[in-house]
């Protein structure tokens, strides 16, 4: 009986020695898990896309009216190939991409600077708040005729449209990030003798980066929309011009081909913004 009692703790200790405590996951293990998760998401997305395209091709192949109204993936691919071969795809994508990048950069710089600066004065922010709301409520397409009268029909008018599409969103997101800083941290820096500018530079701006980059990812689409709308109104090149021209001639597959190029451009720009965010905020990459 005594031997049995003595054997129980020994066997328990042996089991603990064999099993042992759970080991913390290494950085290589975490990278492997992230890679597996990314691959699983990518494969699922490709399967969903392939299924959707197959269904689209099947339905338009069974009905000529549907093929005319909605095009077909094979016809869209044919027009993409033709546009790539004659160079119009690359030329239009370059023009729209340049307008989008310039509007994105100018609009975000202006909006972010104003939004962060409003942190300095609660009084000023309350004064300008209704004006910001009023400007943000104006549909960008309603400003297109005025922009063309002011800046003409060249590159500057498209950049102005893209900038106006971006600036309010950038202002609101950056101001939200600045006013969302923990007051206790601000009070701590004040007790340590930090000036208001030092608090702004060392605390407010870094703490606002998450909201600023969220706004950057959002404004990629707005900048592209502004450039496309400007090309709709007056342009002889660009993806917006290609969409408008093909639509006026009822060439639906070519419209979708230009839309595919537009989507690809938006994804590329969003990917670039994400990479910049990882470089400037490496701690967020480690948290994922």
Short mmCIF file of C-alpha atoms in Angstrom, two decimals, residues 2-288:
data_model
loop_
_atom_site.label_atom_id
_atom_site.label_comp_id
_atom_site.label_asym_id
_atom_site.label_seq_id
_atom_site.Cartn_x
_atom_site.Cartn_y
_atom_site.Cartn_z
CA UNK A 2 2.83 2.34 0.96
CA UNK A 3 4.64 1.53 -2.26
CA UNK A 4 1.56 2.44 -4.26
CA UNK A 5 1.23 5.76 -2.44
CA UNK A 6 4.90 6.53 -3.01
CA UNK A 7 4.65 5.56 -6.66
CA UNK A 8 1.84 8.04 -7.37
CA UNK A 9 3.89 11.20 -6.75
CA UNK A 10 6.79 9.70 -8.62
CA UNK A 11 4.64 8.97 -11.66
CA UNK A 12 3.11 12.46 -11.45
CA UNK A 13 6.56 14.04 -11.32
CA UNK A 14 7.65 11.93 -14.25
CA UNK A 15 4.62 13.05 -16.24
CA UNK A 16 5.38 16.67 -15.44
CA UNK A 17 8.98 16.17 -16.49
CA UNK A 18 7.90 14.53 -19.72
CA UNK A 19 5.20 17.04 -20.64
CA UNK A 20 6.77 20.14 -19.17
CA UNK A 21 5.45 23.70 -19.26
CA UNK A 22 4.20 25.18 -22.53
CA UNK A 23 7.02 26.83 -24.44
CA UNK A 24 6.53 30.40 -25.65
CA UNK A 25 6.24 30.63 -29.41
CA UNK A 26 9.37 31.87 -31.14
CA UNK A 27 9.42 34.72 -33.64
CA UNK A 28 10.01 32.22 -36.43
CA UNK A 29 6.93 30.27 -35.33
CA UNK A 30 4.83 33.44 -35.32
CA UNK A 31 6.04 34.33 -38.81
CA UNK A 32 5.15 30.84 -40.01
CA UNK A 33 1.65 31.12 -38.54
CA UNK A 34 1.16 34.55 -40.19
CA UNK A 35 2.36 33.13 -43.50
CA UNK A 36 -0.04 30.20 -43.26
CA UNK A 37 -2.92 32.52 -42.41
CA UNK A 38 -2.05 34.85 -45.31
CA UNK A 39 -1.83 31.94 -47.76
CA UNK A 40 -5.17 30.56 -46.56
CA UNK A 41 -6.85 33.93 -47.05
CA UNK A 42 -5.27 34.36 -50.50
CA UNK A 43 -6.31 30.89 -51.67
CA UNK A 44 -9.87 31.46 -50.42
CA UNK A 45 -10.04 34.81 -52.24
CA UNK A 46 -8.80 33.25 -55.49
CA UNK A 47 -11.33 30.42 -55.22
CA UNK A 48 -14.19 32.87 -54.64
CA UNK A 49 -13.03 35.04 -57.56
CA UNK A 50 -12.68 32.05 -59.88
CA UNK A 51 -16.14 30.81 -58.94
CA UNK A 52 -17.68 34.22 -59.54
CA UNK A 53 -15.99 34.57 -62.95
CA UNK A 54 -17.05 31.06 -63.98
CA UNK A 55 -20.67 31.78 -63.01
CA UNK A 56 -20.53 35.12 -64.87
CA UNK A 57 -19.13 33.49 -68.01
CA UNK A 58 -21.71 30.70 -67.89
CA UNK A 59 -24.69 33.05 -67.46
CA UNK A 60 -23.63 35.46 -70.22
CA UNK A 61 -22.84 32.55 -72.53
CA UNK A 62 -26.43 31.33 -72.24
CA UNK A 63 -28.09 34.67 -72.97
CA UNK A 64 -27.08 37.14 -75.70
CA UNK A 65 -29.00 39.97 -74.04
CA UNK A 66 -27.13 39.36 -70.79
CA UNK A 67 -23.84 39.25 -72.72
CA UNK A 68 -24.63 42.67 -74.23
CA UNK A 69 -25.72 44.21 -70.92
CA UNK A 70 -23.04 42.76 -68.65
CA UNK A 71 -20.27 41.62 -70.97
CA UNK A 72 -18.36 38.45 -70.15
CA UNK A 73 -15.01 37.72 -68.52
CA UNK A 74 -13.61 36.39 -71.79
CA UNK A 75 -14.67 39.55 -73.69
CA UNK A 76 -13.25 41.74 -70.93
CA UNK A 77 -9.95 39.88 -71.07
CA UNK A 78 -9.93 40.29 -74.87
CA UNK A 79 -10.30 44.08 -74.57
CA UNK A 80 -7.65 44.20 -71.85
CA UNK A 81 -5.27 42.38 -74.15
CA UNK A 82 -6.03 44.73 -77.04
CA UNK A 83 -5.58 47.81 -74.84
CA UNK A 84 -2.31 46.46 -73.48
CA UNK A 85 -1.08 45.65 -77.00
CA UNK A 86 -1.82 49.08 -78.51
CA UNK A 87 -0.47 50.85 -75.41
CA UNK A 88 -3.67 52.68 -74.46
CA UNK A 89 -3.99 50.69 -71.22
CA UNK A 90 -0.56 51.75 -69.95
CA UNK A 91 -0.94 55.36 -71.14
CA UNK A 92 -4.38 55.79 -69.55
CA UNK A 93 -3.28 54.09 -66.33
CA UNK A 94 -0.22 56.33 -66.11
CA UNK A 95 -2.27 59.50 -66.61
CA UNK A 96 -4.92 58.54 -64.04
CA UNK A 97 -2.26 57.27 -61.63
CA UNK A 98 -0.33 60.54 -61.82
CA UNK A 99 -3.47 62.61 -61.20
CA UNK A 100 -4.42 60.36 -58.30
CA UNK A 101 -0.98 60.45 -56.68
CA UNK A 102 -0.71 64.23 -56.89
CA UNK A 103 -4.22 64.77 -55.52
CA UNK A 104 -3.64 62.15 -52.82
CA UNK A 105 -0.39 63.76 -51.70
CA UNK A 106 -1.58 67.39 -51.78
CA UNK A 107 -4.96 66.64 -50.20
CA UNK A 108 -3.53 64.56 -47.38
CA UNK A 109 -0.77 67.04 -46.63
CA UNK A 110 -3.22 69.94 -46.39
CA UNK A 111 -5.91 68.01 -44.51
CA UNK A 112 -3.51 66.36 -42.05
CA UNK A 113 -1.69 69.60 -41.25
CA UNK A 114 -4.95 71.44 -40.62
CA UNK A 115 -6.45 68.56 -38.62
CA UNK A 116 -3.41 68.23 -36.35
CA UNK A 117 -3.11 72.01 -35.97
CA UNK A 118 -6.70 72.25 -34.70
CA UNK A 119 -5.54 70.36 -31.60
CA UNK A 120 -3.83 73.55 -30.45
CA UNK A 121 -7.07 75.44 -29.92
CA UNK A 122 -10.40 73.94 -28.93
CA UNK A 123 -12.02 77.34 -29.63
CA UNK A 124 -10.77 77.44 -33.23
CA UNK A 125 -11.80 73.83 -33.84
CA UNK A 126 -15.34 74.60 -32.66
CA UNK A 127 -15.46 77.67 -34.93
CA UNK A 128 -14.39 75.81 -38.09
CA UNK A 129 -16.39 72.63 -37.39
CA UNK A 130 -19.60 73.69 -39.23
CA UNK A 131 -17.56 74.90 -42.21
CA UNK A 132 -15.79 71.55 -42.44
CA UNK A 133 -19.13 69.74 -42.30
CA UNK A 134 -20.54 72.04 -44.98
CA UNK A 135 -17.59 71.47 -47.32
CA UNK A 136 -17.68 67.73 -46.71
CA UNK A 137 -21.36 67.55 -47.63
CA UNK A 138 -20.82 68.98 -51.14
CA UNK A 139 -20.81 66.24 -53.82
CA UNK A 140 -17.50 66.42 -55.64
CA UNK A 141 -19.17 66.08 -59.04
CA UNK A 142 -21.10 69.32 -58.37
CA UNK A 143 -17.78 71.18 -58.18
CA UNK A 144 -16.48 69.81 -61.48
CA UNK A 145 -17.83 72.62 -63.72
CA UNK A 146 -16.42 75.28 -61.40
CA UNK A 147 -13.03 73.53 -61.22
CA UNK A 148 -12.86 73.38 -65.02
CA UNK A 149 -13.66 77.11 -65.27
CA UNK A 150 -10.99 77.93 -62.69
CA UNK A 151 -8.19 75.59 -63.76
CA UNK A 152 -9.02 74.64 -67.36
CA UNK A 153 -9.19 71.14 -68.81
CA UNK A 154 -5.60 70.02 -68.23
CA UNK A 155 -3.82 68.12 -65.49
CA UNK A 156 -4.31 70.78 -62.81
CA UNK A 157 -8.10 70.49 -62.86
CA UNK A 158 -7.94 66.70 -62.35
CA UNK A 159 -5.47 67.13 -59.49
CA UNK A 160 -7.75 69.78 -57.95
CA UNK A 161 -10.72 67.41 -58.14
CA UNK A 162 -8.68 64.64 -56.55
CA UNK A 163 -7.38 66.97 -53.83
CA UNK A 164 -10.86 68.20 -52.92
CA UNK A 165 -12.03 64.60 -52.67
CA UNK A 166 -9.31 63.85 -50.13
CA UNK A 167 -8.74 66.91 -47.97
CA UNK A 168 -11.85 66.79 -45.74
CA UNK A 169 -11.44 63.09 -44.93
CA UNK A 170 -7.76 63.62 -44.09
CA UNK A 171 -8.64 66.59 -41.89
CA UNK A 172 -11.31 64.74 -39.93
CA UNK A 173 -9.27 61.55 -39.36
CA UNK A 174 -6.13 63.42 -38.26
CA UNK A 175 -8.12 65.69 -35.92
CA UNK A 176 -9.84 62.64 -34.44
CA UNK A 177 -6.46 61.05 -33.79
CA UNK A 178 -5.07 64.21 -32.20
CA UNK A 179 -8.03 64.72 -29.86
CA UNK A 180 -8.06 61.03 -28.92
CA UNK A 181 -4.71 61.17 -27.12
CA UNK A 182 -4.87 60.06 -23.47
CA UNK A 183 -5.23 63.21 -21.27
CA UNK A 184 -3.25 61.54 -18.48
CA UNK A 185 -0.23 61.27 -20.76
CA UNK A 186 -0.57 64.93 -21.70
CA UNK A 187 -0.78 65.93 -18.02
CA UNK A 188 2.27 63.78 -17.25
CA UNK A 189 4.35 65.60 -19.85
CA UNK A 190 3.13 68.93 -18.51
CA UNK A 191 4.24 68.05 -15.00
CA UNK A 192 7.65 67.16 -16.42
CA UNK A 193 7.91 70.67 -17.85
CA UNK A 194 7.19 69.93 -21.53
CA UNK A 195 5.96 72.82 -23.64
CA UNK A 196 2.82 72.59 -25.76
CA UNK A 197 4.87 72.20 -28.93
CA UNK A 198 6.92 69.40 -27.33
CA UNK A 199 3.72 67.63 -26.29
CA UNK A 200 2.43 68.02 -29.83
CA UNK A 201 5.62 66.72 -31.46
CA UNK A 202 6.51 63.93 -29.05
CA UNK A 203 3.04 62.66 -28.08
CA UNK A 204 0.16 63.96 -30.19
CA UNK A 205 1.67 63.35 -33.64
CA UNK A 206 2.98 59.80 -32.92
CA UNK A 207 -0.27 58.85 -31.19
CA UNK A 208 -2.25 60.10 -34.20
CA UNK A 209 -0.35 58.00 -36.76
CA UNK A 210 -2.78 55.08 -36.53
CA UNK A 211 -5.75 57.31 -37.42
CA UNK A 212 -3.74 59.17 -40.05
CA UNK A 213 -2.79 55.96 -41.86
CA UNK A 214 -6.36 54.71 -41.61
CA UNK A 215 -7.35 57.92 -43.37
CA UNK A 216 -4.61 57.45 -45.97
CA UNK A 217 -5.93 54.02 -46.90
CA UNK A 218 -9.44 55.45 -47.13
CA UNK A 219 -8.45 58.46 -49.22
CA UNK A 220 -6.73 56.36 -51.89
CA UNK A 221 -10.18 55.52 -53.23
CA UNK A 222 -11.41 59.10 -52.86
CA UNK A 223 -8.40 60.48 -54.74
CA UNK A 224 -8.99 58.00 -57.55
CA UNK A 225 -12.69 58.87 -57.70
CA UNK A 226 -11.87 62.57 -57.95
CA UNK A 227 -9.46 61.97 -60.82
CA UNK A 228 -11.96 59.73 -62.66
CA UNK A 229 -14.76 62.30 -62.24
CA UNK A 230 -12.48 65.00 -63.61
CA UNK A 231 -11.71 62.82 -66.63
CA UNK A 232 -15.41 62.24 -67.16
CA UNK A 233 -16.01 65.97 -67.42
CA UNK A 234 -13.16 66.93 -69.74
CA UNK A 235 -10.27 64.78 -70.85
CA UNK A 236 -8.75 63.14 -73.90
CA UNK A 237 -6.88 60.41 -71.99
CA UNK A 238 -7.02 58.48 -68.75
CA UNK A 239 -9.06 55.58 -67.45
CA UNK A 240 -12.05 57.84 -66.80
CA UNK A 241 -11.98 58.99 -70.40
CA UNK A 242 -11.75 55.36 -71.58
CA UNK A 243 -14.75 54.38 -69.43
CA UNK A 244 -16.81 57.35 -70.61
CA UNK A 245 -15.99 56.79 -74.28
CA UNK A 246 -16.68 53.04 -74.19
CA UNK A 247 -19.93 53.61 -72.28
CA UNK A 248 -21.15 56.20 -74.78
CA UNK A 249 -20.58 53.62 -77.55
CA UNK A 250 -22.27 50.83 -75.50
CA UNK A 251 -19.10 48.70 -75.49
CA UNK A 252 -19.77 47.21 -72.07
CA UNK A 253 -16.83 44.75 -71.98
CA UNK A 254 -14.42 47.64 -72.64
CA UNK A 255 -16.02 49.60 -69.80
CA UNK A 256 -15.36 46.67 -67.46
CA UNK A 257 -11.82 46.33 -68.84
CA UNK A 258 -11.08 49.94 -67.88
CA UNK A 259 -12.73 49.32 -64.49
CA UNK A 260 -10.45 46.32 -63.92
CA UNK A 261 -7.44 48.57 -64.60
CA UNK A 262 -8.87 51.15 -62.17
CA UNK A 263 -9.33 48.53 -59.45
CA UNK A 264 -5.79 47.25 -60.00
CA UNK A 265 -4.45 50.80 -59.65
CA UNK A 266 -6.39 51.33 -56.41
CA UNK A 267 -5.10 48.03 -54.96
CA UNK A 268 -1.53 48.91 -55.90
CA UNK A 269 -1.74 52.32 -54.22
CA UNK A 270 -3.37 50.86 -51.10
CA UNK A 271 -0.63 48.23 -50.92
CA UNK A 272 2.02 50.96 -51.14
CA UNK A 273 0.38 52.91 -48.30
CA UNK A 274 0.33 49.74 -46.19
CA UNK A 275 4.05 49.18 -46.77
CA UNK A 276 4.82 52.77 -45.77
CA UNK A 277 2.75 52.25 -42.60
CA UNK A 278 4.80 49.16 -41.75
CA UNK A 279 8.03 51.11 -42.18
CA UNK A 280 6.93 54.05 -40.02
CA UNK A 281 5.01 51.98 -37.44
CA UNK A 282 6.87 48.66 -37.08
CA UNK A 283 5.26 47.95 -33.69
CA UNK A 284 1.86 47.52 -35.34
CA UNK A 285 3.31 44.87 -37.65
CA UNK A 286 4.63 42.97 -34.62
CA UNK A 287 1.21 43.05 -32.94
CA UNK A 288 -0.51 41.28 -35.84
#
